[in-house]
Tab-separated table of C-alpha atoms in Angstrom:
chain	number	residue	atom	x	y	z
A	1	UNK	CA	58.674	98.226	83.066
A	2	UNK	CA	56.164	95.777	83.679
A	3	UNK	CA	52.402	96.079	85.412
A	4	UNK	CA	51.754	93.273	87.850
A	5	UNK	CA	48.591	92.278	89.467
A	6	UNK	CA	47.773	89.497	92.012
A	7	UNK	CA	44.605	88.442	93.692
A	8	UNK	CA	43.406	87.730	95.732
A	9	UNK	CA	44.748	90.884	97.772
A	10	UNK	CA	43.973	89.429	101.061
A	11	UNK	CA	42.479	86.284	102.465
A	12	UNK	CA	42.063	84.891	105.996
A	13	UNK	CA	41.864	81.640	106.061
A	14	UNK	CA	41.256	78.225	108.796
A	15	UNK	CA	44.526	76.011	109.981
A	16	UNK	CA	44.258	72.888	106.979
A	17	UNK	CA	42.684	74.923	104.370
A	18	UNK	CA	45.021	75.905	101.092
A	19	UNK	CA	44.857	79.396	98.826
A	20	UNK	CA	46.095	79.877	95.582
A	21	UNK	CA	47.265	83.417	94.728
A	22	UNK	CA	47.402	84.489	91.360
A	23	UNK	CA	49.631	86.779	89.815
A	24	UNK	CA	49.352	88.338	86.013
A	25	UNK	CA	51.958	90.045	84.232
A	26	UNK	CA	50.707	93.366	81.446
A	27	UNK	CA	53.860	91.400	78.969
A	28	UNK	CA	55.506	88.341	78.075
A	29	UNK	CA	58.297	87.734	80.682
A	30	UNK	CA	60.998	85.031	80.963
A	31	UNK	CA	61.787	85.389	84.562
A	32	UNK	CA	58.715	85.108	87.776
A	33	UNK	CA	59.609	84.943	90.967
A	34	UNK	CA	57.512	84.387	93.904
A	35	UNK	CA	58.521	85.761	97.316
A	36	UNK	CA	57.208	85.657	101.414
A	37	UNK	CA	57.051	88.348	103.490
A	38	UNK	CA	56.537	87.728	106.767
A	39	UNK	CA	55.917	89.821	109.466
A	40	UNK	CA	58.356	92.293	110.676
A	41	UNK	CA	60.618	90.841	108.109
A	42	UNK	CA	62.333	91.419	105.147
A	43	UNK	CA	61.555	89.264	101.590
A	44	UNK	CA	62.416	85.373	100.898
A	45	UNK	CA	62.669	84.098	97.761
A	46	UNK	CA	59.919	81.014	97.481
A	47	UNK	CA	60.249	80.206	94.015
A	48	UNK	CA	61.111	80.370	90.221
A	49	UNK	CA	58.672	80.090	88.470
A	50	UNK	CA	59.669	78.238	84.534
A	51	UNK	CA	57.332	77.876	81.902
A	52	UNK	CA	56.931	74.863	80.613
A	53	UNK	CA	58.735	72.926	83.621
A	54	UNK	CA	58.707	72.724	87.369
A	55	UNK	CA	59.527	75.342	89.150
A	56	UNK	CA	62.863	76.295	90.795
A	57	UNK	CA	62.725	76.037	94.913
A	58	UNK	CA	64.850	77.976	97.353
A	59	UNK	CA	66.058	75.914	100.511
A	60	UNK	CA	63.466	75.759	103.069
A	61	UNK	CA	60.566	75.773	100.427
A	62	UNK	CA	59.277	72.218	98.771
A	63	UNK	CA	56.618	72.222	95.855
A	64	UNK	CA	54.356	69.584	98.474
A	65	UNK	CA	53.617	72.875	100.316
A	66	UNK	CA	53.761	75.450	97.501
A	67	UNK	CA	52.809	74.414	94.627
A	68	UNK	CA	53.689	76.872	91.309
A	69	UNK	CA	52.108	77.067	88.105
A	70	UNK	CA	53.445	79.006	85.290
A	71	UNK	CA	51.343	78.158	82.341
A	72	UNK	CA	52.061	80.526	80.385
A	73	UNK	CA	54.661	84.097	79.780
A	74	UNK	CA	52.033	86.222	81.253
A	75	UNK	CA	50.497	84.449	84.376
A	76	UNK	CA	51.092	82.202	87.471
A	77	UNK	CA	49.848	80.887	90.799
A	78	UNK	CA	51.558	79.911	93.931
A	79	UNK	CA	49.528	77.870	96.225
A	80	UNK	CA	49.981	77.814	100.042
A	81	UNK	CA	48.773	74.094	100.998
A	82	UNK	CA	47.748	72.682	104.537
A	83	UNK	CA	48.185	76.293	106.235
A	84	UNK	CA	49.356	76.761	109.542
A	85	UNK	CA	49.237	80.181	111.688
A	86	UNK	CA	52.734	80.527	110.634
A	87	UNK	CA	52.086	81.334	107.207
A	88	UNK	CA	50.379	84.140	107.830
A	89	UNK	CA	52.358	86.927	105.661
A	90	UNK	CA	52.152	89.011	102.513
A	91	UNK	CA	53.248	86.938	99.408
A	92	UNK	CA	54.426	88.666	96.494
A	93	UNK	CA	55.247	87.512	92.989
A	94	UNK	CA	57.927	89.318	90.793
A	95	UNK	CA	59.235	89.363	86.978
A	96	UNK	CA	62.660	90.085	86.026
A	97	UNK	CA	63.364	92.539	83.115
A	98	UNK	CA	66.564	92.063	81.059
A	99	UNK	CA	69.373	89.846	81.537
A	100	UNK	CA	69.391	86.390	84.154
A	101	UNK	CA	71.672	88.102	87.191
A	102	UNK	CA	71.423	92.147	85.736
A	103	UNK	CA	67.360	92.113	85.605
A	104	UNK	CA	65.509	95.226	87.012
A	105	UNK	CA	62.932	93.495	88.772
A	106	UNK	CA	58.744	94.474	89.526
A	107	UNK	CA	56.863	93.284	91.959
A	108	UNK	CA	53.009	92.971	92.141
A	109	UNK	CA	50.794	94.605	95.060
A	110	UNK	CA	50.862	91.497	97.274
A	111	UNK	CA	48.718	89.182	99.058
A	112	UNK	CA	48.303	89.243	102.472
A	113	UNK	CA	47.504	86.003	103.782
A	114	UNK	CA	46.434	85.802	107.581
A	115	UNK	CA	45.428	81.891	108.869
A	116	UNK	CA	43.562	81.522	112.088
B	1	UNK	CA	76.337	83.281	100.605
B	2	UNK	CA	75.307	87.291	99.717
B	3	UNK	CA	74.161	88.719	102.530
B	4	UNK	CA	72.875	92.386	102.858
B	5	UNK	CA	72.344	95.402	105.668
B	6	UNK	CA	70.463	98.341	106.178
B	7	UNK	CA	71.421	100.805	108.302
B	8	UNK	CA	69.470	102.613	110.624
B	9	UNK	CA	66.543	100.344	110.983
B	10	UNK	CA	64.363	102.909	111.652
B	11	UNK	CA	64.923	106.789	111.496
B	12	UNK	CA	61.983	110.021	112.208
B	13	UNK	CA	62.764	113.233	110.717
B	14	UNK	CA	61.282	116.461	110.364
B	15	UNK	CA	59.967	117.414	107.114
B	16	UNK	CA	62.210	119.462	104.747
B	17	UNK	CA	65.367	117.231	106.640
B	18	UNK	CA	67.864	115.869	103.504
B	19	UNK	CA	68.519	112.292	104.351
B	20	UNK	CA	70.804	109.246	103.675
B	21	UNK	CA	70.094	105.837	103.803
B	22	UNK	CA	72.743	103.367	103.967
B	23	UNK	CA	72.914	99.834	102.455
B	24	UNK	CA	76.035	96.955	102.213
B	25	UNK	CA	76.899	94.072	100.465
B	26	UNK	CA	79.052	91.854	101.347
B	27	UNK	CA	79.617	89.670	97.750
B	28	UNK	CA	80.850	92.691	95.506
B	29	UNK	CA	79.837	90.567	92.336
B	30	UNK	CA	77.260	92.171	91.396
B	31	UNK	CA	75.873	93.707	88.517
B	32	UNK	CA	73.251	95.813	89.726
B	33	UNK	CA	71.839	97.096	93.007
B	34	UNK	CA	67.942	98.653	93.103
B	35	UNK	CA	66.220	100.533	96.546
B	36	UNK	CA	62.779	99.656	96.236
B	37	UNK	CA	59.940	101.909	98.930
B	38	UNK	CA	57.268	99.395	100.420
B	39	UNK	CA	53.726	101.550	102.604
B	40	UNK	CA	52.750	99.155	105.276
B	41	UNK	CA	50.905	96.419	103.683
B	42	UNK	CA	51.732	96.496	100.174
B	43	UNK	CA	54.153	95.790	97.868
B	44	UNK	CA	56.889	96.778	96.576
B	45	UNK	CA	57.984	99.948	94.629
B	46	UNK	CA	60.648	99.636	92.431
B	47	UNK	CA	62.921	103.728	92.843
B	48	UNK	CA	66.157	103.384	91.548
B	49	UNK	CA	68.476	100.486	88.923
B	50	UNK	CA	72.164	100.857	89.758
B	51	UNK	CA	73.932	99.332	87.142
B	52	UNK	CA	77.844	98.181	88.578
B	53	UNK	CA	79.303	100.308	86.048
B	54	UNK	CA	77.480	103.409	87.433
B	55	UNK	CA	78.277	105.554	90.436
B	56	UNK	CA	75.216	107.091	90.693
B	57	UNK	CA	71.239	107.309	89.569
B	58	UNK	CA	69.128	110.389	90.291
B	59	UNK	CA	65.236	110.564	90.048
B	60	UNK	CA	63.801	113.742	91.207
B	61	UNK	CA	64.420	114.110	94.833
B	62	UNK	CA	66.101	110.444	95.272
B	63	UNK	CA	69.762	109.663	94.542
B	64	UNK	CA	71.549	106.306	94.252
B	65	UNK	CA	75.213	106.139	94.999
B	66	UNK	CA	77.327	102.529	94.081
B	67	UNK	CA	80.284	101.697	95.936
B	68	UNK	CA	80.970	98.091	94.429
B	69	UNK	CA	84.597	97.961	95.877
B	70	UNK	CA	83.555	99.015	99.331
B	71	UNK	CA	80.354	97.062	99.247
B	72	UNK	CA	78.103	99.958	100.188
B	73	UNK	CA	75.290	101.817	97.989
B	74	UNK	CA	73.553	105.382	99.693
B	75	UNK	CA	70.147	106.736	98.824
B	76	UNK	CA	70.390	110.154	99.323
B	77	UNK	CA	66.533	111.705	99.945
B	78	UNK	CA	66.594	115.731	99.652
B	79	UNK	CA	63.830	117.926	100.927
B	80	UNK	CA	61.658	115.016	102.917
B	81	UNK	CA	57.973	115.224	103.329
B	82	UNK	CA	55.696	113.759	104.831
B	83	UNK	CA	54.448	111.508	101.499
B	84	UNK	CA	58.059	109.809	101.608
B	85	UNK	CA	56.991	108.300	104.902
B	86	UNK	CA	57.405	104.246	104.139
B	87	UNK	CA	59.973	101.330	104.732
B	88	UNK	CA	63.017	101.750	101.764
B	89	UNK	CA	64.919	97.784	101.160
B	90	UNK	CA	68.088	97.840	98.766
B	91	UNK	CA	68.443	94.386	96.776
B	92	UNK	CA	71.383	92.631	94.847
B	93	UNK	CA	70.840	89.539	92.550
B	94	UNK	CA	72.095	86.751	93.402
B	95	UNK	CA	71.617	84.468	90.780
B	96	UNK	CA	68.452	85.319	88.859
B	97	UNK	CA	66.876	86.417	92.250
B	98	UNK	CA	67.001	89.634	94.932
B	99	UNK	CA	68.801	89.214	98.317
B	100	UNK	CA	66.731	91.908	100.442
B	101	UNK	CA	68.429	93.727	103.687
B	102	UNK	CA	66.024	94.099	106.192
B	103	UNK	CA	64.833	97.690	105.239
B	104	UNK	CA	64.613	101.182	107.099
B	105	UNK	CA	61.385	102.215	108.190
B	106	UNK	CA	61.413	106.198	107.482
B	107	UNK	CA	58.793	108.297	109.395
B	108	UNK	CA	58.867	112.215	108.071
B	109	UNK	CA	56.964	114.270	110.404
B	110	UNK	CA	54.770	117.587	108.967
């Protein structure tokens, strides 16, 4: 398993500003992911954070809106840029342990974002 | 495209009841299926990972079954307790990430 921490745990932000969320893992992992959970909805994958290269984004998510850094195998950041109230969600990072496509995933506690 | 469905969407039971949560998926070519618990406003806690070669996996009062051919999994909770109240999510891999169902919100009353 893996122990994952996220900062901040919650924030209230003004429209048009940006917020950077940090994700720290207690061990080196190859696979790290960022998900979004909008109110009353299930989780949707935003992107896979790749160490040493650009993140791989899912359909509907773009780098300009959600830039991601992955400087090493234990840390990643997600920035939510130029925020609007529609960005109010819980943002979660996760790591995959095991083989790609057959891994077990563990999640951080999430960052609850409210945009006014 | 993989789709995951969970029924019921919500369930209320008195303490002590045994209950079953259902999960179905459209593409049976999966390596595993994972059940999670989510408390309100919180992250996800992994409950059980069941491999495609397994039919069942148990942890304490929880038992998950998997029938790949029919695209179904069930999570059985024995002797439910108020502390079991949460949303339960199932997820299957697609590529390296997970596809989630919308969850079953369980409320156990004392």
